[in-house]
mmCIF file of N, CA, C and O in Angstrom:
data_model
loop_
_atom_site.group_PDB
_atom_site.id
_atom_site.type_symbol
_atom_site.label_atom_id
_atom_site.label_comp_id
_atom_site.label_asym_id
_atom_site.label_seq_id
_atom_site.Cartn_x
_atom_site.Cartn_y
_atom_site.Cartn_z
ATOM 1 N N MET A 1 1.121 -1.470 -0.066
ATOM 2 C CA MET A 1 -0.086 -0.090 -0.093
ATOM 3 C C MET A 1 0.411 1.382 0.228
ATOM 4 O O MET A 1 1.844 1.218 1.053
ATOM 5 N N SER A 2 0.527 2.110 -0.694
ATOM 6 C CA SER A 2 1.420 3.697 -1.038
ATOM 7 C C SER A 2 1.001 4.465 -0.452
ATOM 8 O O SER A 2 -0.239 4.707 0.406
ATOM 9 N N ALA A 3 2.018 5.132 0.054
ATOM 10 C CA ALA A 3 1.653 6.227 0.869
ATOM 11 C C ALA A 3 0.495 7.342 -0.047
ATOM 12 O O ALA A 3 0.817 7.250 -0.675
ATOM 13 N N PRO A 4 -0.499 8.126 0.754
ATOM 14 C CA PRO A 4 -1.358 9.159 0.424
ATOM 15 C C PRO A 4 -0.534 10.078 -0.037
ATOM 16 O O PRO A 4 0.433 10.340 0.441
ATOM 17 N N GLN A 5 -1.149 10.452 -1.463
ATOM 18 C CA GLN A 5 0.027 11.900 -1.774
ATOM 19 C C GLN A 5 -0.232 13.187 -1.316
ATOM 20 O O GLN A 5 -1.651 13.436 -1.107
ATOM 21 N N PRO A 6 0.632 14.070 -0.941
ATOM 22 C CA PRO A 6 0.121 15.194 -0.152
ATOM 23 C C PRO A 6 -0.969 15.814 -1.269
ATOM 24 O O PRO A 6 -0.763 15.879 -2.764
ATOM 25 N N HIS A 7 -1.911 16.836 -0.701
ATOM 26 C CA HIS A 7 -2.321 17.839 -2.065
ATOM 27 C C HIS A 7 -1.573 19.029 -2.082
ATOM 28 O O HIS A 7 -0.623 19.092 -1.079
ATOM 29 N N ASP A 8 -2.252 19.314 -3.129
ATOM 30 C CA ASP A 8 -1.808 20.776 -3.518
ATOM 31 C C ASP A 8 -2.103 21.801 -2.962
ATOM 32 O O ASP A 8 -3.179 21.899 -2.604
ATOM 33 N N THR A 9 -1.458 22.457 -2.405
ATOM 34 C CA THR A 9 -1.737 23.500 -1.524
ATOM 35 C C THR A 9 -2.981 24.506 -2.527
ATOM 36 O O THR A 9 -3.913 24.977 -1.669
ATOM 37 N N SER A 10 -2.775 24.830 -3.983
ATOM 38 C CA SER A 10 -3.988 25.682 -4.087
ATOM 39 C C SER A 10 -5.676 24.770 -4.168
ATOM 40 O O SER A 10 -6.380 25.361 -3.947
ATOM 41 N N ASP A 11 -4.967 23.352 -4.125
ATOM 42 C CA ASP A 11 -6.261 22.396 -3.906
ATOM 43 C C ASP A 11 -6.953 22.873 -2.444
ATOM 44 O O ASP A 11 -8.516 22.667 -2.146
ATOM 45 N N ILE A 12 -5.931 22.851 -1.257
ATOM 46 C CA ILE A 12 -6.726 23.469 -0.399
ATOM 47 C C ILE A 12 -7.246 24.361 0.202
ATOM 48 O O ILE A 12 -8.092 24.439 0.479
ATOM 49 N N VAL A 13 -6.493 25.108 -0.876
ATOM 50 C CA VAL A 13 -7.005 26.788 -0.316
ATOM 51 C C VAL A 13 -8.268 27.206 -1.380
ATOM 52 O O VAL A 13 -9.067 27.404 -0.763
ATOM 53 N N ILE A 14 -8.593 26.316 -2.124
ATOM 54 C CA ILE A 14 -9.851 26.313 -3.032
ATOM 55 C C ILE A 14 -10.890 25.573 -1.928
ATOM 56 O O ILE A 14 -12.015 26.059 -2.023
ATOM 57 N N ALA A 15 -10.725 24.383 -1.708
ATOM 58 C CA ALA A 15 -11.858 23.892 -0.621
ATOM 59 C C ALA A 15 -11.811 24.666 0.246
ATOM 60 O O ALA A 15 -12.639 24.487 0.864
ATOM 61 N N ALA A 16 -10.991 24.904 1.174
ATOM 62 C CA ALA A 16 -11.441 25.927 2.027
ATOM 63 C C ALA A 16 -12.378 27.144 2.101
ATOM 64 O O ALA A 16 -13.213 27.411 2.925
ATOM 65 N N THR A 17 -11.862 27.870 0.764
ATOM 66 C CA THR A 17 -12.535 28.758 0.514
ATOM 67 C C THR A 17 -14.147 28.565 0.297
ATOM 68 O O THR A 17 -15.414 29.102 0.824
ATOM 69 N N LEU A 18 -14.807 27.230 -0.979
ATOM 70 C CA LEU A 18 -15.769 26.688 -0.623
ATOM 71 C C LEU A 18 -16.329 26.415 0.643
ATOM 72 O O LEU A 18 -17.447 26.376 0.591
ATOM 73 N N TRP A 19 -15.863 25.470 1.508
ATOM 74 C CA TRP A 19 -16.290 25.358 2.827
ATOM 75 C C TRP A 19 -16.665 26.278 3.665
ATOM 76 O O TRP A 19 -17.702 26.475 4.259
ATOM 77 N N LEU A 20 -15.824 27.655 3.485
ATOM 78 C CA LEU A 20 -16.399 28.734 4.005
ATOM 79 C C LEU A 20 -17.469 29.381 3.784
ATOM 80 O O LEU A 20 -18.482 29.847 4.360
ATOM 81 N N MET A 21 -17.763 29.212 2.341
ATOM 82 C CA MET A 21 -18.720 29.774 1.647
ATOM 83 C C MET A 21 -20.371 28.694 1.941
ATOM 84 O O MET A 21 -21.264 29.466 2.100
ATOM 85 N N HIS A 22 -19.851 27.559 1.880
ATOM 86 C CA HIS A 22 -20.870 26.928 2.672
ATOM 87 C C HIS A 22 -21.114 27.144 3.742
ATOM 88 O O HIS A 22 -22.511 26.780 4.195
ATOM 89 N N ARG A 23 -20.362 27.249 4.672
ATOM 90 C CA ARG A 23 -21.352 27.490 6.152
ATOM 91 C C ARG A 23 -21.543 29.075 6.145
ATOM 92 O O ARG A 23 -22.571 28.601 6.881
ATOM 93 N N TYR A 24 -21.365 29.646 5.408
ATOM 94 C CA TYR A 24 -21.733 30.983 5.476
ATOM 95 C C TYR A 24 -23.375 30.806 4.942
ATOM 96 O O TYR A 24 -24.400 31.595 5.593
ATOM 97 N N GLN A 25 -23.630 30.401 3.548
ATOM 98 C CA GLN A 25 -24.843 30.024 3.397
ATOM 99 C C GLN A 25 -25.672 29.449 4.552
ATOM 100 O O GLN A 25 -27.075 29.639 5.214
ATOM 101 N N GLN A 26 -25.212 28.362 5.659
ATOM 102 C CA GLN A 26 -26.028 27.822 6.509
ATOM 103 C C GLN A 26 -26.508 28.928 7.539
ATOM 104 O O GLN A 26 -27.303 28.677 8.097
ATOM 105 N N THR A 27 -25.342 29.582 7.998
ATOM 106 C CA THR A 27 -25.509 30.843 9.069
ATOM 107 C C THR A 27 -25.376 31.700 8.560
ATOM 108 O O THR A 27 -26.210 32.698 9.408
ATOM 109 N N GLY A 28 -25.332 32.718 7.689
ATOM 110 C CA GLY A 28 -25.697 33.865 7.517
ATOM 111 C C GLY A 28 -24.693 35.014 8.247
ATOM 112 O O GLY A 28 -25.137 36.540 8.407
ATOM 113 N N SER A 29 -23.948 34.346 8.409
ATOM 114 C CA SER A 29 -22.456 35.299 9.858
ATOM 115 C C SER A 29 -22.338 36.099 9.279
ATOM 116 O O SER A 29 -21.173 35.681 8.310
ATOM 117 N N ARG A 30 -22.275 37.387 9.847
ATOM 118 C CA ARG A 30 -20.943 38.057 9.261
ATOM 119 C C ARG A 30 -19.706 38.224 9.213
ATOM 120 O O ARG A 30 -19.034 38.635 8.488
ATOM 121 N N LYS A 31 -19.700 37.671 10.257
ATOM 122 C CA LYS A 31 -18.356 37.153 11.014
ATOM 123 C C LYS A 31 -17.553 36.356 9.622
ATOM 124 O O LYS A 31 -16.605 36.739 8.855
ATOM 125 N N LEU A 32 -17.870 35.816 9.117
ATOM 126 C CA LEU A 32 -17.989 35.300 8.668
ATOM 127 C C LEU A 32 -17.985 35.093 6.968
ATOM 128 O O LEU A 32 -17.206 35.212 5.937
ATOM 129 N N ALA A 33 -18.616 35.886 6.804
ATOM 130 C CA ALA A 33 -18.648 36.417 5.133
ATOM 131 C C ALA A 33 -17.625 37.686 5.426
ATOM 132 O O ALA A 33 -16.399 37.676 4.442
ATOM 133 N N ARG A 34 -16.865 38.106 6.222
ATOM 134 C CA ARG A 34 -15.174 39.331 6.593
ATOM 135 C C ARG A 34 -14.728 38.397 5.736
ATOM 136 O O ARG A 34 -13.870 38.621 5.472
ATOM 137 N N MET A 35 -14.545 37.380 6.829
ATOM 138 C CA MET A 35 -13.591 36.879 6.708
ATOM 139 C C MET A 35 -13.505 35.327 5.389
ATOM 140 O O MET A 35 -12.280 35.773 4.553
ATOM 141 N N ILE A 36 -14.263 35.426 4.793
ATOM 142 C CA ILE A 36 -14.303 34.333 3.559
ATOM 143 C C ILE A 36 -13.645 36.440 2.650
ATOM 144 O O ILE A 36 -12.777 35.789 1.758
ATOM 145 N N GLU A 37 -14.343 37.169 2.357
ATOM 146 C CA GLU A 37 -13.465 38.817 1.431
ATOM 147 C C GLU A 37 -12.451 38.424 1.934
ATOM 148 O O GLU A 37 -11.801 38.706 1.473
ATOM 149 N N GLN A 38 -12.128 38.923 3.198
ATOM 150 C CA GLN A 38 -10.343 38.484 3.314
ATOM 151 C C GLN A 38 -9.796 37.238 2.930
ATOM 152 O O GLN A 38 -8.362 37.485 2.509
ATOM 153 N N HIS A 39 -10.197 36.567 3.077
ATOM 154 C CA HIS A 39 -9.343 34.999 2.344
ATOM 155 C C HIS A 39 -9.244 35.147 0.907
ATOM 156 O O HIS A 39 -8.339 35.239 0.069
ATOM 157 N N LEU A 40 -10.370 35.967 0.271
ATOM 158 C CA LEU A 40 -10.520 36.140 -1.257
ATOM 159 C C LEU A 40 -9.533 37.150 -1.815
ATOM 160 O O LEU A 40 -8.757 36.997 -2.800
ATOM 161 N N ALA A 41 -9.353 37.932 -1.160
ATOM 162 C CA ALA A 41 -8.202 38.935 -1.037
ATOM 163 C C ALA A 41 -6.976 38.338 -0.613
ATOM 164 O O ALA A 41 -5.959 38.641 -1.837
ATOM 165 N N TRP A 42 -6.495 37.986 0.087
ATOM 166 C CA TRP A 42 -5.247 37.315 0.103
ATOM 167 C C TRP A 42 -5.400 36.224 -0.803
ATOM 168 O O TRP A 42 -3.738 36.380 -1.441
ATOM 169 N N MET A 43 -5.524 35.562 -1.230
ATOM 170 C CA MET A 43 -5.696 34.573 -2.608
ATOM 171 C C MET A 43 -5.596 35.341 -3.747
ATOM 172 O O MET A 43 -4.790 35.120 -4.422
ATOM 173 N N HIS A 44 -5.989 36.231 -3.683
ATOM 174 C CA HIS A 44 -5.801 37.369 -5.190
ATOM 175 C C HIS A 44 -4.250 37.900 -4.940
ATOM 176 O O HIS A 44 -3.627 38.007 -5.684
ATOM 177 N N ASP A 45 -4.373 38.513 -3.455
ATOM 178 C CA ASP A 45 -2.690 39.044 -3.438
ATOM 179 C C ASP A 45 -1.739 37.939 -4.000
ATOM 180 O O ASP A 45 -0.166 38.431 -4.273
ATOM 181 N N ARG A 46 -1.861 36.898 -3.410
ATOM 182 C CA ARG A 46 -0.387 36.255 -3.364
ATOM 183 C C ARG A 46 -1.068 34.954 -4.555
ATOM 184 O O ARG A 46 -0.250 33.380 -3.952
ATOM 185 N N ALA A 47 -1.703 34.755 -5.195
ATOM 186 C CA ALA A 47 -1.930 33.433 -6.473
ATOM 187 C C ALA A 47 -0.518 33.645 -6.917
ATOM 188 O O ALA A 47 -0.054 34.274 -7.997
ATOM 189 N N SER A 48 0.021 32.161 -6.558
ATOM 190 C CA SER A 48 1.414 32.292 -7.012
ATOM 191 C C SER A 48 1.389 31.789 -8.576
ATOM 192 O O SER A 48 2.119 31.121 -9.006
ATOM 193 N N SER A 49 0.127 31.286 -8.963
ATOM 194 C CA SER A 49 0.567 30.110 -10.181
ATOM 195 C C SER A 49 -1.409 30.633 -11.189
ATOM 196 O O SER A 49 -2.211 31.112 -10.475
ATOM 197 N N PRO A 50 -1.211 30.567 -12.508
ATOM 198 C CA PRO A 50 -2.169 31.159 -13.001
ATOM 199 C C PRO A 50 -3.416 30.216 -12.429
ATOM 200 O O PRO A 50 -4.755 30.784 -12.612
ATOM 201 N N ARG A 51 -3.532 28.867 -12.468
ATOM 202 C CA ARG A 51 -4.852 28.030 -11.942
ATOM 203 C C ARG A 51 -5.239 28.870 -10.591
ATOM 204 O O ARG A 51 -5.893 28.975 -10.204
ATOM 205 N N LEU A 52 -4.381 29.005 -9.481
ATOM 206 C CA LEU A 52 -5.056 29.648 -8.708
ATOM 207 C C LEU A 52 -5.381 30.862 -8.897
ATOM 208 O O LEU A 52 -6.694 31.112 -7.884
ATOM 209 N N ALA A 53 -4.698 31.977 -9.260
ATOM 210 C CA ALA A 53 -5.569 33.136 -9.938
ATOM 211 C C ALA A 53 -6.842 32.926 -10.410
ATOM 212 O O ALA A 53 -7.590 33.527 -10.433
ATOM 213 N N ASP A 54 -6.826 31.918 -11.531
ATOM 214 C CA ASP A 54 -8.251 31.728 -12.403
ATOM 215 C C ASP A 54 -9.107 31.406 -11.000
ATOM 216 O O ASP A 54 -10.560 31.538 -10.977
ATOM 217 N N ALA A 55 -8.548 29.969 -10.052
ATOM 218 C CA ALA A 55 -9.798 30.245 -8.900
ATOM 219 C C ALA A 55 -10.342 30.842 -8.478
ATOM 220 O O ALA A 55 -11.653 30.870 -8.041
ATOM 221 N N CYS A 56 -9.555 31.803 -7.920
ATOM 222 C CA CYS A 56 -9.751 33.090 -7.085
ATOM 223 C C CYS A 56 -11.200 33.889 -7.925
ATOM 224 O O CYS A 56 -11.775 34.438 -7.025
ATOM 225 N N ARG A 57 -10.623 34.010 -9.335
ATOM 226 C CA ARG A 57 -11.505 35.004 -10.056
ATOM 227 C C ARG A 57 -13.381 34.290 -9.567
ATOM 228 O O ARG A 57 -13.991 34.792 -9.750
ATOM 229 N N ARG A 58 -13.097 32.932 -10.101
ATOM 230 C CA ARG A 58 -14.174 32.177 -9.926
ATOM 231 C C ARG A 58 -14.744 32.344 -8.552
ATOM 232 O O ARG A 58 -16.247 32.459 -8.471
ATOM 233 N N LEU A 59 -14.459 31.881 -7.400
ATOM 234 C CA LEU A 59 -14.861 32.411 -6.335
ATOM 235 C C LEU A 59 -15.174 32.998 -6.120
ATOM 236 O O LEU A 59 -16.339 33.340 -5.364
ATOM 237 N N SER A 60 -14.652 34.542 -6.544
ATOM 238 C CA SER A 60 -15.435 35.833 -6.244
ATOM 239 C C SER A 60 -16.013 35.768 -6.849
ATOM 240 O O SER A 60 -17.293 36.386 -6.043
ATOM 241 N N PHE A 61 -16.269 35.510 -7.977
ATOM 242 C CA PHE A 61 -17.990 35.341 -8.485
ATOM 243 C C PHE A 61 -18.843 35.049 -7.925
ATOM 244 O O PHE A 61 -19.907 35.051 -7.463
ATOM 245 N N GLU A 62 -18.412 33.455 -6.960
ATOM 246 C CA GLU A 62 -19.332 32.956 -6.669
ATOM 247 C C GLU A 62 -19.811 33.404 -5.400
ATOM 248 O O GLU A 62 -21.053 33.316 -5.129
ATOM 249 N N TRP A 63 -18.699 33.854 -4.759
ATOM 250 C CA TRP A 63 -19.009 34.511 -3.678
ATOM 251 C C TRP A 63 -19.868 36.004 -3.409
ATOM 252 O O TRP A 63 -20.965 35.789 -2.975
ATOM 253 N N ARG A 64 -20.110 36.671 -4.731
ATOM 254 C CA ARG A 64 -21.036 37.706 -4.840
ATOM 255 C C ARG A 64 -22.384 37.330 -4.968
ATOM 256 O O ARG A 64 -23.386 37.439 -4.708
ATOM 257 N N ALA A 65 -22.471 36.309 -5.736
ATOM 258 C CA ALA A 65 -24.222 35.333 -6.159
ATOM 259 C C ALA A 65 -24.172 34.799 -5.061
ATOM 260 O O ALA A 65 -25.426 35.338 -4.408
ATOM 261 N N VAL A 66 -23.375 33.919 -4.212
ATOM 262 C CA VAL A 66 -23.992 33.289 -2.333
ATOM 263 C C VAL A 66 -23.980 34.230 -2.021
ATOM 264 O O VAL A 66 -25.195 34.446 -1.056
ATOM 265 N N ALA A 67 -23.843 36.179 -1.862
ATOM 266 C CA ALA A 67 -23.810 37.170 -0.861
ATOM 267 C C ALA A 67 -25.194 37.536 -1.156
ATOM 268 O O ALA A 67 -25.592 38.153 -0.457
ATOM 269 N N ALA A 68 -25.318 38.127 -2.515
ATOM 270 C CA ALA A 68 -26.802 38.916 -2.629
ATOM 271 C C ALA A 68 -27.663 37.615 -2.810
ATOM 272 O O ALA A 68 -28.862 38.198 -2.224
ATOM 273 N N ASP A 69 -27.914 36.537 -3.000
ATOM 274 C CA ASP A 69 -29.204 35.252 -2.264
ATOM 275 C C ASP A 69 -28.942 35.544 -1.091
ATOM 276 O O ASP A 69 -30.215 35.865 -0.439
ATOM 277 N N SER A 70 -27.972 35.490 -0.689
ATOM 278 C CA SER A 70 -28.525 35.771 1.456
ATOM 279 C C SER A 70 -29.262 37.051 2.020
ATOM 280 O O SER A 70 -29.743 37.243 2.985
ATOM 281 N N CYS A 71 -28.564 38.274 1.462
ATOM 282 C CA CYS A 71 -29.255 39.403 1.142
ATOM 283 C C CYS A 71 -30.404 39.363 0.318
ATOM 284 O O CYS A 71 -31.740 40.241 1.456
ATOM 285 N N ALA A 72 -31.032 38.796 -0.466
ATOM 286 C CA ALA A 72 -32.340 38.793 -1.179
ATOM 287 C C ALA A 72 -33.370 38.248 0.150
ATOM 288 O O ALA A 72 -34.534 38.701 0.055
ATOM 289 N N VAL A 73 -32.764 36.642 0.589
ATOM 290 C CA VAL A 73 -33.623 36.085 1.669
ATOM 291 C C VAL A 73 -33.258 36.710 2.856
ATOM 292 O O VAL A 73 -32.902 35.930 4.130
ATOM 293 N N SER A 74 -33.366 37.689 3.438
ATOM 294 C CA SER A 74 -32.608 37.950 5.034
ATOM 295 C C SER A 74 -33.759 37.187 6.209
ATOM 296 O O SER A 74 -35.008 37.066 5.757
ATOM 297 N N THR A 75 -33.309 36.930 6.972
ATOM 298 C CA THR A 75 -34.352 36.350 8.196
ATOM 299 C C THR A 75 -34.643 37.252 9.465
ATOM 300 O O THR A 75 -35.177 37.079 9.729
ATOM 301 N N HIS A 76 -34.013 38.302 8.793
ATOM 302 C CA HIS A 76 -34.417 39.770 9.782
ATOM 303 C C HIS A 76 -36.026 39.688 9.765
ATOM 304 O O HIS A 76 -36.299 39.825 8.708
ATOM 305 N N PRO A 77 -36.729 39.945 10.991
ATOM 306 C CA PRO A 77 -37.586 40.482 10.954
ATOM 307 C C PRO A 77 -38.324 41.826 10.612
ATOM 308 O O PRO A 77 -37.293 42.768 10.907
ATOM 309 N N VAL A 78 -39.361 42.121 10.037
ATOM 310 C CA VAL A 78 -39.794 43.777 9.578
ATOM 311 C C VAL A 78 -39.832 43.922 10.437
ATOM 312 O O VAL A 78 -41.640 43.183 10.892
ATOM 313 N N LEU A 79 -40.394 45.094 10.751
ATOM 314 C CA LEU A 79 -40.642 45.856 11.778
ATOM 315 C C LEU A 79 -41.850 46.921 10.580
ATOM 316 O O LEU A 79 -41.156 47.680 10.264
ATOM 317 N N HIS A 80 -43.211 47.124 11.479
ATOM 318 C CA HIS A 80 -43.678 48.173 10.884
ATOM 319 C C HIS A 80 -44.761 48.755 11.723
ATOM 320 O O HIS A 80 -44.553 48.809 13.117
#
């Protein structure tokens, strides 16, 4: 039996971002939203490969869609 192959750092960073977005969809936490935005900015500034830079662009686009959906379906009560 061979030893498991180490994951590529890019794969780990992408998976972490997707997990954070999924958790945000479950919780709607503003703190988590800020963390995702900081994480995407960090990825953008430090993308060491074209693959990671492209993934960052795609994840940023996906994040904007997720964030917009959560704003449209706000769970805050409306006071009349």
